[in-house]
């Protein structure tokens, strides 16, 4: 028996079963071994018939008798048998499994596993699994594997097939270097595979998952380490740090820098002065002053004679940046470039950019999708960088000839373990401090039937000339009734609650220009109350908005709620955030966390713990990495993997000796380039 043998070499696999295995993409014995269970059922508790409880999962050891089968209604078949042990007997029932009748050996002792249920006052077991009592049961008296099934090929059959190839598992070669395993207290590959199919306990299963998770993480991290090294070998531009220029700029600001801003800016200046191109991500909560730090980097690059490009994910944001930036870099020629600009206007902008007359170019994707020729591009600033894909970034970088320095900014707090995993090839700086004098936003959970107080706060704010956001969860057609739909809420608010005010609706299905024009009208204070799905752009600044009402708030991730809350209280006035629940139940712990902390990182950590990386990051990127086993919230696992990966690359260990790891790394290298 060899791993490469076809499944047809197994006992009981004829053309029909082989075809069904093919549906599950199992063609060889190796495929079968790596067909891991989808989940487990714990039937390890053995009970006697008098101990049975409804709903309980357990195994009964009993002899079978009185087996009979019959057809009832059209084609429906029922098999019944009586299982008897020392304490009594219980009826077993199977539906549509007529083969059971001939299969049962009367008078023999069986292990019977399944769910016990009460029917007409008597305990029954419906469709239990059955196997003759033995020391090595496959389907009962243990934690059993449940595989993804296909028509005519159930888990029980798959368990039998896996059992035939079980002897091969022992011979599986190790996929990771031995010292990696030792350092991190991990079990061997073959042992982990064995446990995945045949766990003896949930704790033991955890050791196997941990081992596979580690392997995934090490793969991702070696990949990003290699990418990072490659990136650093590209020839970049050296931008000398003009200290007196920066000092003068800072002295002219109406406020002092926070010490976090100063530290991060310093890092960036050092990066830009180096020969290797910078690839740095600045993380900082909404309002922590990232834009200002980016502008400081820009003036240094501009001063050294380089062009600077700044990209934002939407036109509204690009316009806002343009206005802010223009006021900060007086004397430098700034240029706004948007996809929606008229052709002639755009052409003139392109000409000014190519001729080098425009030095600081601010725009959206138009910056990179249009045929824009740059003149000595030295620094690229990407706001809310996770909105950009690999192609767009590479393309922009290719415009410069030499690799420009890249500075990305995000307001999404990314927990350290997640950053190490998916941002491994970026250098990360955190602005962990808000400018002084900002009062935290008052946050309150609201039950759906007690909105009076919330609306009176909103009315008071409107009366004072402020504006209100109302956010509704995006819902599918098939969704349950409880979550109020955007339309319904809009009608209610515009016709009743906020009658007399200008209430507008914004939702994801609107065309882009319509969305942008509504946003622009809101910014211009032409709209008082904006009802929307979560399309409100990250980073959009409406300092006059002071109230954020979030409907169905328990449906949002904490990171997202935090982002939404950050939309208000950006001016000098006190901000309010109301988290309306869909029902009157006790609010979940995560929602309560919103009430007592405004620390985005703390909330993100909590979210990662409870809901996994997808919640924080949007499923796309972590999903593409296909981390099946890695628990990104597990600090010791993630930092252990990181340490090992960095060491592996630094000591130039050869991936060639570890073909499985090599393949994994190659796959990840193309994906992590995204970041
Ligand atoms: P972010 O992009 O991080 O959300 P911004 O750069 O837009 O934040 O800054 C938010 C506001 O705070 C801006 O109005 C900016 O002028 C102001 N600001 C930035 N740094 C400071 C500081 N050190 N002290 C006071 N206000 C600041
Ligand atoms: Mg910003």
Coordinates of C-alpha atoms and ligand atoms in Angstrom, one line a residue, residues 285-287 289-291 317 321 383-384 409 411 538-540 570, ligand 2:
X285 CA -7.5 55.7 15.6
X286 CA -9.8 58.0 13.9
X287 CA -8.7 61.6 14.7
X289 CA -3.7 62.9 13.4
X290 CA -2.3 60.5 10.8
X291 CA -2.9 62.9 7.9
X317 CA -12.1 61.7 0.9
X321 CA -7.6 65.6 1.8
X383 CA -5.0 56.4 3.0
X384 CA -7.1 53.5 4.2
X409 CA -2.4 54.7 6.8
X411 CA -7.8 53.8 11.1
X538 CA -14.3 55.5 6.6
X539 CA -12.4 58.7 7.2
X540 CA -15.0 61.2 6.0
X570 CA -14.9 65.0 15.4
Ligands
LIG2 MG1 -7.6 60.3 8.1

